[in-house]
Coordinates of C-alpha atoms in Angstrom, one line a residue:
Chain A
M1 CA 22.1 1.5 1.4
K2 CA 25.4 2.5 -0.3
A3 CA 26.8 2.1 3.5
T4 CA 25.3 -1.7 3.5
W5 CA 26.8 -2.5 0.0
I6 CA 30.2 -1.3 1.1
A7 CA 29.9 -3.0 4.2
L8 CA 29.1 -6.4 2.4
C9 CA 32.3 -5.8 0.1
C10 CA 34.3 -5.4 3.2
C11 CA 33.2 -8.4 4.6
L12 CA 34.1 -10.5 1.5
L13 CA 37.6 -9.2 1.7
G14 CA 37.9 -10.5 5.3
V15 CA 36.6 -13.9 4.3
S16 CA 39.3 -16.6 3.8
G17 CA 38.3 -19.7 1.9
H18 CA 39.1 -22.8 3.8
A19 CA 39.9 -24.9 0.7
Q20 CA 42.9 -24.9 -1.0
E21 CA 42.1 -23.9 -4.4
K22 CA 43.5 -25.5 -7.5
E23 CA 44.8 -22.9 -9.6
E24 CA 43.9 -24.7 -12.9
F25 CA 40.2 -24.7 -12.0
F26 CA 40.3 -20.9 -12.6
K27 CA 42.3 -21.1 -15.9
P28 CA 40.8 -21.0 -19.0
P29 CA 38.8 -22.4 -20.5
K30 CA 36.2 -22.2 -17.9
F31 CA 32.4 -21.6 -18.0
Q32 CA 30.7 -19.7 -14.9
L33 CA 27.3 -18.9 -14.1
G34 CA 26.2 -16.2 -12.1
L35 CA 23.3 -14.4 -10.1
Q36 CA 23.5 -10.7 -9.8
L37 CA 21.5 -8.7 -7.4
G38 CA 21.6 -4.8 -7.5
I39 CA 20.2 -1.5 -7.1
S40 CA 20.4 1.5 -9.0
T41 CA 19.2 5.2 -9.0
F42 CA 18.6 7.0 -12.2
S43 CA 17.5 10.6 -13.4
M44 CA 15.9 11.3 -16.8
V45 CA 14.6 14.2 -18.8
D46 CA 12.1 13.1 -21.5
K47 CA 10.9 16.2 -23.4
A48 CA 8.2 14.3 -25.1
V49 CA 6.2 14.5 -22.2
S50 CA 7.6 17.4 -19.8
P51 CA 10.4 19.5 -19.2
L52 CA 10.9 18.1 -15.6
L53 CA 13.6 16.1 -14.3
Y54 CA 12.4 12.7 -13.1
K55 CA 14.2 10.5 -10.8
G56 CA 13.9 6.7 -9.8
N57 CA 15.5 3.7 -8.8
F58 CA 15.5 -0.1 -9.8
R59 CA 15.9 -3.4 -7.9
R60 CA 17.6 -5.7 -9.9
V61 CA 18.1 -9.4 -10.4
G62 CA 20.4 -10.7 -13.1
L63 CA 21.8 -14.1 -14.5
Q64 CA 25.1 -14.3 -16.0
F65 CA 26.6 -17.0 -18.3
L66 CA 30.5 -16.3 -18.8
Y67 CA 32.8 -18.5 -20.7
T68 CA 36.4 -17.7 -21.0
S69 CA 39.0 -19.2 -23.0
E70 CA 42.7 -18.5 -23.5
R71 CA 42.0 -15.5 -25.5
S72 CA 38.2 -15.1 -25.6
R73 CA 35.6 -14.2 -23.3
F74 CA 31.9 -14.6 -24.1
E75 CA 29.0 -13.1 -21.8
L76 CA 25.3 -13.5 -21.8
N77 CA 23.7 -11.2 -19.2
L78 CA 19.7 -11.3 -18.4
Q79 CA 18.5 -8.6 -16.1
G80 CA 15.1 -7.7 -14.6
N81 CA 14.7 -4.2 -13.3
L82 CA 11.7 -3.1 -11.5
G83 CA 11.4 0.4 -10.1
S84 CA 9.6 3.6 -9.5
Y85 CA 10.1 7.3 -10.9
Y86 CA 8.9 10.5 -9.7
P87 CA 9.4 14.3 -10.7
S88 CA 12.3 15.4 -8.8
A89 CA 10.9 18.5 -7.5
F90 CA 7.6 16.7 -6.3
P91 CA 8.5 13.6 -4.8
N92 CA 5.4 13.5 -2.6
D93 CA 2.7 15.0 -4.4
H94 CA -0.7 13.1 -4.9
V95 CA -3.6 13.3 -7.3
Y96 CA -7.1 13.4 -5.7
F97 CA -10.0 11.8 -6.9
K98 CA -13.5 12.4 -5.7
E99 CA -16.3 9.6 -5.9
L100 CA -20.1 10.1 -5.1
E101 CA -21.0 7.3 -2.9
E102 CA -24.5 5.8 -2.7
D103 CA -25.5 7.5 0.4
G104 CA -24.4 10.8 -1.2
S105 CA -21.3 11.2 0.5
V106 CA -18.2 11.9 -1.4
K107 CA -15.1 9.6 -1.2
E108 CA -11.9 10.8 -1.9
T109 CA -8.8 8.8 -2.9
K110 CA -5.5 10.0 -3.1
V111 CA -3.0 8.4 -5.6
P112 CA 0.8 9.1 -5.4
A113 CA 2.0 11.2 -8.7
R114 CA 4.6 8.6 -9.3
G115 CA 4.8 5.9 -11.7
S116 CA 6.4 2.3 -11.9
V117 CA 8.7 1.2 -14.5
L118 CA 9.8 -2.3 -15.8
S119 CA 13.2 -2.8 -17.4
P120 CA 14.2 -6.2 -18.9
T121 CA 17.9 -6.1 -20.2
V122 CA 19.5 -8.7 -22.4
K123 CA 23.2 -8.3 -23.4
L124 CA 25.4 -10.7 -25.4
G125 CA 29.2 -9.7 -25.7
Y126 CA 32.4 -11.0 -26.8
W127 CA 35.8 -9.8 -26.0
H128 CA 39.3 -10.9 -27.5
T129 CA 42.3 -10.6 -25.4
L130 CA 45.3 -8.3 -26.4
G131 CA 48.8 -8.9 -25.8
N132 CA 50.2 -11.4 -23.5
A133 CA 50.4 -9.9 -20.2
D134 CA 50.0 -12.1 -17.2
K135 CA 48.3 -9.7 -14.5
L136 CA 47.2 -6.6 -16.3
Q137 CA 45.2 -7.6 -19.5
F138 CA 43.5 -5.7 -22.0
S139 CA 40.7 -6.9 -24.1
A140 CA 38.5 -5.6 -26.8
G141 CA 35.2 -6.5 -28.2
A142 CA 31.7 -5.8 -28.9
A143 CA 28.1 -6.2 -27.4
I144 CA 24.7 -6.2 -28.4
T145 CA 22.2 -4.9 -25.9
E146 CA 18.5 -4.7 -25.8
Q147 CA 17.0 -2.9 -23.0
L148 CA 13.1 -2.0 -22.8
F149 CA 12.1 1.0 -20.6
Y150 CA 8.4 0.5 -19.9
P151 CA 7.0 3.2 -17.3
Q152 CA 3.5 3.1 -16.2
G153 CA 2.1 6.0 -14.4
F154 CA 0.1 9.4 -15.2
V155 CA 2.9 10.5 -17.3
S156 CA 4.8 7.9 -19.1
A157 CA 8.4 9.5 -19.2
G158 CA 11.1 7.6 -21.0
L159 CA 9.2 4.7 -23.0
M160 CA 11.8 3.4 -25.1
N161 CA 13.2 0.0 -26.5
V162 CA 16.7 0.1 -27.6
V163 CA 18.7 -2.7 -29.2
S164 CA 22.4 -1.1 -29.5
L165 CA 25.8 -2.5 -30.8
S166 CA 28.5 -1.0 -28.8
P167 CA 32.4 -1.5 -28.9
Q168 CA 33.8 -2.6 -25.6
L169 CA 37.2 -2.1 -24.1
R170 CA 38.0 -4.1 -20.8
V171 CA 41.0 -4.0 -18.4
T172 CA 41.5 -6.8 -16.1
Y173 CA 44.0 -6.6 -13.3
A174 CA 44.8 -9.9 -11.4
A175 CA 46.1 -8.4 -8.1
A176 CA 46.5 -11.6 -6.1
A177 CA 45.5 -15.4 -6.3
R178 CA 42.1 -14.3 -4.8
H179 CA 41.7 -10.7 -5.9
Q180 CA 40.8 -9.2 -9.3
F181 CA 39.8 -6.0 -10.8
E182 CA 38.0 -5.1 -14.0
A183 CA 37.1 -2.4 -15.6
N184 CA 34.9 -2.0 -18.9
L185 CA 34.0 0.9 -21.0
S186 CA 31.6 0.8 -24.0
T187 CA 29.8 3.0 -26.3
A188 CA 27.1 2.8 -28.4
V189 CA 27.6 3.4 -31.8
L190 CA 24.5 1.9 -33.7
G191 CA 20.9 1.3 -32.4
L192 CA 17.7 0.1 -33.3
V193 CA 15.3 2.7 -31.3
T194 CA 11.8 2.6 -30.6
R195 CA 10.4 5.5 -29.0
P196 CA 6.6 7.0 -29.1
P197 CA 6.0 9.3 -31.9
Y198 CA 5.6 13.0 -31.7
H199 CA 2.1 13.0 -30.4
G200 CA 2.9 10.5 -27.9
T201 CA -0.1 7.8 -28.6
L202 CA 0.5 4.3 -30.0
T203 CA -2.7 3.3 -31.3
Q204 CA -2.9 1.3 -34.8
P205 CA -5.5 -0.5 -36.3
N206 CA -6.0 -4.1 -35.7
Q207 CA -2.9 -4.1 -33.1
N208 CA -2.2 -4.5 -29.4
L209 CA -0.4 -1.5 -28.0
E210 CA 2.7 -3.4 -27.5
G211 CA 2.9 -4.5 -31.2
A212 CA 1.9 -1.2 -32.7
F213 CA 4.4 0.5 -30.4
L214 CA 7.5 -1.8 -31.7
K215 CA 6.1 -2.1 -35.5
H216 CA 5.4 1.5 -36.1
N217 CA 7.9 3.5 -34.3
T218 CA 11.4 1.7 -34.7
S219 CA 14.1 3.2 -36.7
W220 CA 17.9 2.7 -37.1
Q221 CA 19.9 5.2 -35.6
S222 CA 23.6 6.2 -35.3
L223 CA 25.7 8.6 -33.3
N224 CA 24.1 11.7 -34.7
K225 CA 20.7 10.8 -32.9
L226 CA 21.6 7.9 -30.4
Q227 CA 24.5 8.4 -27.6
G228 CA 25.1 5.7 -25.1
L229 CA 28.0 5.3 -22.8
Q230 CA 28.4 2.7 -20.1
A231 CA 31.4 2.4 -17.6
E232 CA 31.8 -0.5 -15.1
V233 CA 34.3 -1.1 -12.4
Q234 CA 34.3 -4.4 -10.9
Y235 CA 36.1 -6.3 -7.9
Q236 CA 36.1 -10.1 -7.7
Y237 CA 36.9 -12.3 -4.8
R238 CA 37.5 -15.9 -5.3
M239 CA 36.0 -17.3 -2.2
G240 CA 36.4 -21.0 -2.7
L241 CA 37.1 -23.7 -5.0
R242 CA 34.3 -22.9 -7.6
T243 CA 33.0 -19.7 -6.0
T244 CA 33.7 -16.2 -6.7
A245 CA 31.6 -13.0 -5.5
A246 CA 31.9 -9.7 -7.3
A247 CA 31.0 -6.1 -6.5
S248 CA 30.5 -3.7 -9.3
Y249 CA 29.5 0.0 -9.7
Q250 CA 28.1 0.7 -13.2
L251 CA 27.3 4.2 -14.9
N252 CA 25.0 4.3 -17.8
W253 CA 24.2 7.4 -20.0
L254 CA 21.9 7.4 -22.8
R255 CA 20.8 10.3 -25.1
E256 CA 18.3 10.0 -27.9
K257 CA 17.0 13.1 -30.0
D258 CA 13.8 11.7 -31.9
P259 CA 11.2 12.8 -31.5
K260 CA 12.0 15.2 -28.5
P261 CA 15.3 15.0 -26.5
F262 CA 15.5 12.0 -23.9
T263 CA 18.5 11.9 -21.5
M264 CA 18.9 9.5 -18.9
A265 CA 21.9 8.4 -16.5
E266 CA 21.9 5.7 -13.9
S267 CA 24.4 4.6 -11.2
A268 CA 24.0 0.9 -10.4
Y269 CA 25.4 -1.1 -7.6
N270 CA 25.7 -4.9 -8.0
L271 CA 26.8 -8.1 -6.3
S272 CA 27.2 -11.0 -8.2
F273 CA 28.0 -14.8 -7.4
L274 CA 29.5 -16.9 -9.7
Y275 CA 29.7 -20.6 -9.7
L276 CA 32.6 -22.4 -11.8
F277 CA 31.3 -25.4 -13.5
P278 CA 33.7 -28.3 -13.6
K279 CA 35.9 -29.0 -16.5
S280 CA 34.9 -31.9 -18.7
N281 CA 38.3 -33.6 -19.0
Chain B
M1 CA 46.9 -7.0 0.6
K2 CA 47.5 -3.1 1.4
N3 CA 47.5 -2.5 -2.4
I4 CA 44.2 -4.4 -2.9
I5 CA 42.6 -2.2 -0.1
I6 CA 43.7 0.9 -1.7
I7 CA 42.5 -0.2 -5.2
V8 CA 38.9 -1.4 -3.8
G9 CA 38.9 1.8 -1.9
I10 CA 39.4 3.9 -5.0
C11 CA 36.8 1.8 -7.0
F12 CA 33.9 2.3 -4.2
G13 CA 35.1 6.0 -4.0
V14 CA 34.1 6.3 -7.6
A15 CA 30.8 4.6 -7.1
L16 CA 30.1 6.7 -4.0
C17 CA 30.1 9.8 -6.0
S18 CA 26.9 8.6 -7.9
C19 CA 27.7 11.1 -10.6
E20 CA 24.5 10.4 -12.8
D21 CA 23.0 13.6 -11.8
S22 CA 26.2 15.6 -13.3
L23 CA 25.5 13.9 -16.7
I24 CA 21.9 15.2 -16.8
N25 CA 21.5 19.1 -18.0
E26 CA 18.4 19.3 -15.6
P27 CA 16.1 21.9 -17.3
P28 CA 15.3 25.4 -15.6
L29 CA 12.2 24.8 -13.3
K30 CA 10.0 27.8 -14.3
N31 CA 7.7 26.9 -11.5
S32 CA 5.8 30.4 -11.4
P33 CA 2.1 31.2 -12.6
V34 CA 3.5 32.8 -15.6
G35 CA 5.9 29.9 -16.4
N36 CA 3.4 27.2 -15.9
F37 CA 0.6 29.2 -17.9
D38 CA 3.0 29.4 -20.7
L39 CA 3.9 25.7 -20.8
L40 CA 0.3 24.7 -20.7
W41 CA -0.7 27.0 -23.6
Q42 CA 2.4 26.0 -25.3
D43 CA 1.8 22.1 -25.1
F44 CA -1.9 22.8 -26.4
H45 CA -0.2 24.9 -29.1
D46 CA 2.3 22.2 -30.3
Y47 CA 0.1 19.0 -29.5
Y48 CA -3.7 19.6 -29.4
G49 CA -5.3 18.0 -32.6
L50 CA -8.8 19.8 -32.9
F51 CA -8.3 23.6 -33.3
E52 CA -9.4 23.3 -36.7
V53 CA -12.2 21.1 -36.1
K54 CA -13.5 23.2 -33.4
K55 CA -12.7 26.6 -35.2
I56 CA -10.5 27.6 -32.2
N57 CA -7.7 30.3 -32.8
W58 CA -5.4 29.6 -29.8
D59 CA -3.3 32.6 -30.2
S60 CA -6.4 34.8 -29.5
V61 CA -7.1 32.6 -26.4
Y62 CA -3.5 33.4 -25.4
A63 CA -4.2 37.2 -25.9
V64 CA -7.2 37.0 -23.7
Y65 CA -6.0 34.8 -20.9
K66 CA -2.1 35.5 -20.6
P67 CA -3.0 39.2 -19.1
Q68 CA -5.0 37.4 -16.4
V69 CA -1.7 35.6 -15.3
H70 CA 0.9 37.4 -13.0
E71 CA 3.4 36.4 -10.5
G72 CA 2.2 36.1 -7.0
M73 CA -1.2 34.7 -7.8
S74 CA -2.3 32.1 -5.8
E75 CA -2.6 28.3 -6.9
A76 CA -6.2 28.6 -6.8
E77 CA -6.4 31.7 -8.9
F78 CA -4.1 30.0 -11.2
Y79 CA -6.3 27.1 -11.4
A80 CA -9.4 29.1 -11.9
V81 CA -7.7 30.9 -15.1
S82 CA -6.2 27.7 -16.6
T83 CA -9.7 25.8 -16.3
S84 CA -11.5 28.6 -17.7
M85 CA -9.0 28.8 -20.6
L86 CA -9.3 24.9 -21.3
S87 CA -13.3 24.9 -21.0
I88 CA -13.1 27.0 -24.3
L89 CA -12.2 23.5 -26.1
N90 CA -15.3 21.8 -24.8
D91 CA -13.3 18.5 -24.8
A92 CA -14.0 15.9 -22.2
H93 CA -10.6 14.5 -23.0
V94 CA -8.9 17.4 -21.6
T95 CA -8.5 16.8 -17.9
L96 CA -6.4 18.9 -15.5
F97 CA -5.0 17.0 -12.5
P98 CA -3.8 19.3 -9.7
T99 CA -1.6 18.0 -6.8
N100 CA -3.3 20.4 -4.3
P101 CA -5.8 18.7 -2.3
D102 CA -8.2 21.7 -2.3
L103 CA -8.2 21.8 -6.0
P104 CA -10.5 19.3 -7.7
R105 CA -9.6 17.3 -10.9
W106 CA -11.3 19.2 -13.7
S107 CA -12.7 18.4 -16.9
V108 CA -15.8 19.8 -18.8
D109 CA -17.9 16.8 -18.0
L110 CA -16.9 16.9 -14.0
E111 CA -18.6 18.5 -11.4
D112 CA -16.4 19.7 -8.6
G113 CA -14.1 16.8 -9.6
I114 CA -16.8 14.3 -9.6
S115 CA -18.2 12.2 -12.6
H116 CA -21.5 10.5 -11.4
Q117 CA -23.8 8.4 -13.7
E118 CA -27.5 8.4 -12.5
D119 CA -29.3 7.4 -15.5
Y120 CA -27.7 3.8 -15.7
K121 CA -26.5 1.3 -13.6
F122 CA -25.5 -2.3 -14.8
E123 CA -26.6 -3.8 -11.4
V124 CA -30.2 -2.9 -12.3
V125 CA -30.0 -4.7 -15.7
K126 CA -28.1 -7.8 -14.0
E127 CA -30.6 -8.0 -11.3
N128 CA -33.8 -7.3 -12.9
Y129 CA -33.8 -8.0 -16.3
L130 CA -30.6 -10.4 -17.4
Q131 CA -31.4 -14.2 -17.5
N132 CA -28.5 -16.7 -17.7
H133 CA -26.1 -14.2 -17.0
K134 CA -22.5 -15.1 -17.9
Q135 CA -19.1 -13.1 -18.1
A136 CA -16.3 -13.6 -20.7
G137 CA -13.0 -12.1 -21.6
G138 CA -13.1 -10.0 -18.3
V139 CA -15.2 -7.3 -19.8
F140 CA -18.1 -8.7 -21.2
D141 CA -21.7 -9.7 -19.3
W142 CA -24.0 -11.5 -21.5
G143 CA -27.3 -13.4 -21.4
W144 CA -31.0 -13.0 -22.5
L145 CA -33.4 -10.3 -21.8
S146 CA -36.3 -12.6 -23.1
D147 CA -36.5 -16.0 -25.0
S148 CA -35.5 -14.1 -28.0
I149 CA -33.7 -11.1 -27.3
G150 CA -29.7 -11.4 -26.4
Y151 CA -27.7 -9.0 -24.5
I152 CA -24.2 -8.0 -24.4
H153 CA -22.6 -5.3 -21.8
V154 CA -19.1 -4.1 -22.5
D155 CA -17.8 -2.7 -19.4
H156 CA -14.7 -0.9 -21.0
F157 CA -12.4 -1.6 -24.1
M158 CA -9.3 -1.8 -22.1
V159 CA -8.3 -5.3 -23.1
K160 CA -6.3 -7.1 -25.4
L161 CA -7.6 -8.1 -28.9
A162 CA -7.3 -11.8 -28.0
D163 CA -9.6 -11.4 -25.1
V164 CA -12.3 -10.2 -27.6
D165 CA -11.8 -13.1 -30.0
D166 CA -11.9 -15.6 -26.8
A167 CA -15.2 -13.9 -25.5
M168 CA -16.8 -13.7 -28.9
K169 CA -15.9 -17.4 -29.5
E170 CA -18.4 -18.1 -26.5
I171 CA -20.8 -15.5 -26.8
A172 CA -21.6 -15.3 -30.5
P173 CA -22.6 -18.9 -31.0
A174 CA -24.6 -18.9 -28.1
L175 CA -26.7 -15.9 -29.3
K176 CA -26.9 -17.3 -32.6
K177 CA -30.9 -17.7 -32.4
A178 CA -31.6 -14.6 -31.1
K179 CA -34.0 -12.2 -32.7
G180 CA -32.1 -9.3 -32.0
I181 CA -29.3 -8.2 -29.6
V182 CA -29.1 -5.2 -27.2
L183 CA -25.5 -4.1 -27.0
D184 CA -24.9 -2.1 -23.8
I185 CA -22.2 0.4 -23.7
R186 CA -24.0 3.2 -21.5
D187 CA -21.2 3.3 -18.9
A188 CA -18.2 2.3 -21.0
P189 CA -15.6 5.1 -20.5
G190 CA -13.5 4.0 -23.4
G191 CA -10.2 2.0 -23.9
Q192 CA -8.3 0.7 -26.9
D193 CA -9.6 1.6 -30.5
P194 CA -8.6 -1.6 -31.9
V195 CA -10.4 -3.5 -29.2
G196 CA -13.8 -1.8 -30.6
Q197 CA -12.5 -2.4 -34.0
R198 CA -12.6 -6.1 -33.5
L199 CA -15.6 -6.7 -31.5
A200 CA -17.4 -4.9 -34.4
G201 CA -16.1 -7.5 -36.7
Y202 CA -18.4 -9.9 -35.2
F203 CA -21.4 -8.1 -36.4
A204 CA -20.0 -7.5 -40.0
Q205 CA -20.5 -9.3 -43.2
E206 CA -18.0 -7.6 -45.2
K207 CA -15.0 -5.3 -44.9
Y208 CA -15.7 -1.6 -44.5
L209 CA -14.3 1.6 -43.7
Y210 CA -15.6 3.3 -40.5
M211 CA -13.1 5.9 -39.1
K212 CA -10.3 8.1 -40.4
T213 CA -7.6 9.4 -37.9
R214 CA -4.8 11.8 -38.1
K215 CA -2.5 13.1 -35.3
R216 CA -0.2 15.9 -34.5
S217 CA 3.1 15.5 -36.1
G218 CA 4.9 18.7 -35.0
P219 CA 4.6 22.2 -33.3
N220 CA 2.7 23.8 -36.1
P221 CA -1.0 23.4 -35.5
A222 CA -1.4 22.3 -39.2
D223 CA 1.2 19.7 -38.7
F224 CA -0.6 16.3 -39.1
T225 CA 0.3 13.0 -40.1
D226 CA -1.5 11.3 -43.0
W227 CA -5.1 10.3 -42.7
L228 CA -5.2 6.6 -41.5
N229 CA -8.4 4.6 -42.5
W230 CA -9.8 2.1 -40.0
Y231 CA -11.6 -0.7 -41.4
V232 CA -13.6 -3.6 -39.8
D233 CA -13.1 -6.9 -41.0
P234 CA -15.4 -9.8 -40.5
M235 CA -14.6 -12.0 -37.6
G236 CA -16.1 -15.3 -36.4
G237 CA -18.6 -17.6 -37.9
G238 CA -21.1 -14.8 -38.7
E239 CA -23.4 -15.8 -36.3
L240 CA -24.4 -12.2 -35.4
K241 CA -23.9 -10.5 -38.6
D242 CA -27.8 -10.4 -39.7
K243 CA -29.3 -9.7 -36.3
P244 CA -31.1 -6.4 -35.5
V245 CA -28.9 -4.7 -32.9
I246 CA -29.8 -1.7 -30.5
L247 CA -26.5 0.1 -29.7
M248 CA -27.3 1.5 -26.3
T249 CA -25.3 4.7 -25.2
T250 CA -25.3 7.7 -22.7
R251 CA -23.2 10.6 -22.3
F252 CA -20.8 8.5 -20.4
T253 CA -20.2 6.4 -23.3
G254 CA -16.7 7.9 -24.3
S255 CA -13.5 7.6 -26.3
G256 CA -13.0 4.0 -27.5
A257 CA -16.6 3.3 -26.7
E258 CA -17.3 6.0 -29.1
T259 CA -14.9 4.9 -31.9
F260 CA -16.6 1.4 -31.5
S261 CA -20.1 3.1 -32.0
L262 CA -18.5 4.7 -35.1
A263 CA -17.9 1.2 -36.3
M264 CA -21.2 -0.4 -35.4
L265 CA -23.3 2.7 -36.8
E266 CA -21.8 1.9 -40.2
L267 CA -23.7 -1.4 -40.1
P268 CA -27.4 -1.5 -41.6
Q269 CA -28.8 -3.5 -38.8
V270 CA -27.6 -1.2 -36.0
T271 CA -29.7 1.4 -34.4
Q272 CA -28.3 3.7 -31.7
A273 CA -30.5 4.4 -28.8
G274 CA -30.3 6.0 -25.3
D275 CA -28.7 9.3 -25.1
T276 CA -25.7 11.3 -26.9
T277 CA -22.4 10.1 -26.2
A278 CA -19.5 12.1 -24.4
G279 CA -18.1 13.5 -27.9
A280 CA -14.4 12.7 -27.1
F281 CA -12.9 10.3 -29.4
S282 CA -9.3 11.1 -30.0
D283 CA -6.2 9.7 -28.1
N284 CA -5.2 11.9 -25.2
P285 CA -1.7 11.3 -23.6
M286 CA -0.7 12.8 -20.3
R287 CA 1.8 15.9 -20.0
Q288 CA 3.1 17.6 -16.8
L289 CA 3.7 21.1 -15.8
Y290 CA 6.6 22.7 -13.8
N291 CA 4.4 22.7 -10.8
G292 CA 3.6 19.1 -10.9
W293 CA 0.2 19.2 -12.0
M294 CA -0.8 17.0 -14.8
F295 CA -3.0 17.2 -17.8
S296 CA -4.3 15.3 -20.6
L297 CA -5.1 16.6 -24.1
S298 CA -6.7 15.3 -27.4
V299 CA -3.5 14.9 -29.9
G300 CA -5.7 13.4 -32.8
D301 CA -8.4 14.4 -35.2
F302 CA -10.9 11.3 -35.5
R303 CA -13.7 11.5 -37.9
D304 CA -16.2 8.9 -39.4
A305 CA -16.0 7.4 -42.6
S306 CA -17.3 10.2 -44.4
G307 CA -15.1 12.8 -42.8
E308 CA -17.3 14.2 -40.3
S309 CA -16.1 14.9 -36.7
F310 CA -18.4 14.3 -33.6
E311 CA -15.5 15.8 -31.5
G312 CA -17.4 18.1 -28.6
R313 CA -20.9 17.0 -29.5
G314 CA -20.9 13.3 -29.5
L315 CA -23.3 10.6 -31.5
A316 CA -26.9 11.6 -31.3
P317 CA -29.1 8.5 -30.7
A318 CA -31.7 7.6 -33.4
L319 CA -33.9 6.7 -30.6
L320 CA -33.8 9.0 -27.8
W321 CA -34.6 7.1 -24.6
E322 CA -33.4 8.7 -21.5
N323 CA -33.8 7.1 -18.1
N324 CA -35.1 8.8 -15.0
P325 CA -32.4 8.5 -12.2
A326 CA -35.4 8.1 -9.7
D327 CA -36.4 5.0 -11.7
V328 CA -32.9 3.5 -12.0
K329 CA -32.6 4.0 -8.2
A330 CA -35.8 2.0 -7.8
G331 CA -34.4 -0.8 -10.1
K332 CA -36.1 0.2 -13.4
D333 CA -34.3 0.7 -16.7
E334 CA -37.0 2.2 -19.0
A335 CA -34.7 2.6 -21.7
L336 CA -33.7 -1.0 -21.9
E337 CA -37.5 -1.9 -21.6
K338 CA -38.1 0.0 -24.8
A339 CA -35.2 -2.0 -26.4
I340 CA -36.5 -5.1 -25.7
Q341 CA -40.0 -4.2 -27.2
H342 CA -38.6 -2.6 -30.0
L343 CA -36.7 -5.7 -30.9
A344 CA -39.5 -7.8 -30.1
E345 CA -41.9 -6.0 -32.7

């Protein structure tokens, strides 16, 4: 799969736009809308349910709204991640169920001992450009991110909702008219974290499970209990007058201590296609 | 152009490293009979909520069973020791799920991994007794057993509260003229406690306490949350609040269906009939051993309004009406016939 992504990126490099771009199109202020497709692999240990290492993968679809002015950049990113997970040491294990049929025979069903996981994410960020350099720009800002990790399986490892505030540092290098590189680094400093309590169950009177989970198990946490790190490198290729393609690699790491330590790390590979909207004047 | 290719190459070289594994400290995999036994015992020590209720000294259990475990024993031998130890708990909410096809799923209420109910079939009720059969809310079947006896069957309690309200908005007014109601949960394996709490509200005249629960909050067997009181609030238009109700149960009535029974049995117009329930009230999350086997365990201590626990023994009916499996196979539900007769008198 990684080879496919690399081949795709190489193809993008080889493409040359037929249109003669107008440079001012790409100068701020500009508004871009992007569609993101990606895959990721993750590893996690959730000692609240087991000492085992779990591995999994996601397929990702995202929408990006990006506004860039002379010195500012706003970004809204909506992602839907759908995947599966399994204990790393036992990827092919099954659980066996027996049922007695009407005729007295026993029917056996085997079910893979793995789970599915849904993870919607919303990120809203702002960056301010530092200095006046032309090709190499540094910008700093902050982002609020909400990520729900909703596993469903025999063992629900990693059930969590995190709303985090994280400072951001971005480096942008305009290598040529069509080629741009970006790197972004962020770390969570404050979070509103929802995890199941010590006993691992969510039931509360007069409430559905989802409401009970959020209402009774959410607390503010800072660096002493919640640590998160996100690093991203991205290559952008301007394909034509209004279209840009981007390929990125993202590394996410999250650790949370209550009620038992949870650690997760994810490698994500994304392709984005951005459309530049015409300027009003 | 050359520089660009070099930078792209560096970026994707970084990506290829997929270094997420190096950021996780993988715990040691103590996948041996001794390691798995210790983890199983320790998890029950740290999370099981019924040692006090069942008067079990878990340390003594360890002293008895640990010497039976040794490196080199087969999976079948480990399974035998583990299930023998767990059977002491007499808890239908404790289930072991081996991932070895030769070893059946284990619980105290399973026989060779099979749970098979012979004393009740909803199809018999539906085909031979139920008139004007309708369905509502995904889990409710209802209708009439005679001109004056209404019937509600709840398949399970794993639905949303809104599903209960939607269903009862239809069912309660329709059964308003019933002289009595049979509420049939004889094959309801459980579900969400708040769903039963909400359903009981449609039979209630006023708010009342029906259950107290607490759950483990730490690794010391005495570590519990504070007691949580569960109340039923009257729901709907009161159409069913004064109807005599026969609540029909069997030993397959378990978990969330039993907490629903606790709520119903606080009402003066409700009589439990049929057979004793499963005796497994608490929530029971799943955990996993080093060998990939999974197990569930009761983390709570659930009691009725007076503080009495029925874990391990179930709720015994006031009217013991057991069906003969041969009768059920032949399409006869004698317990239901008795309920109809009882309500008609």
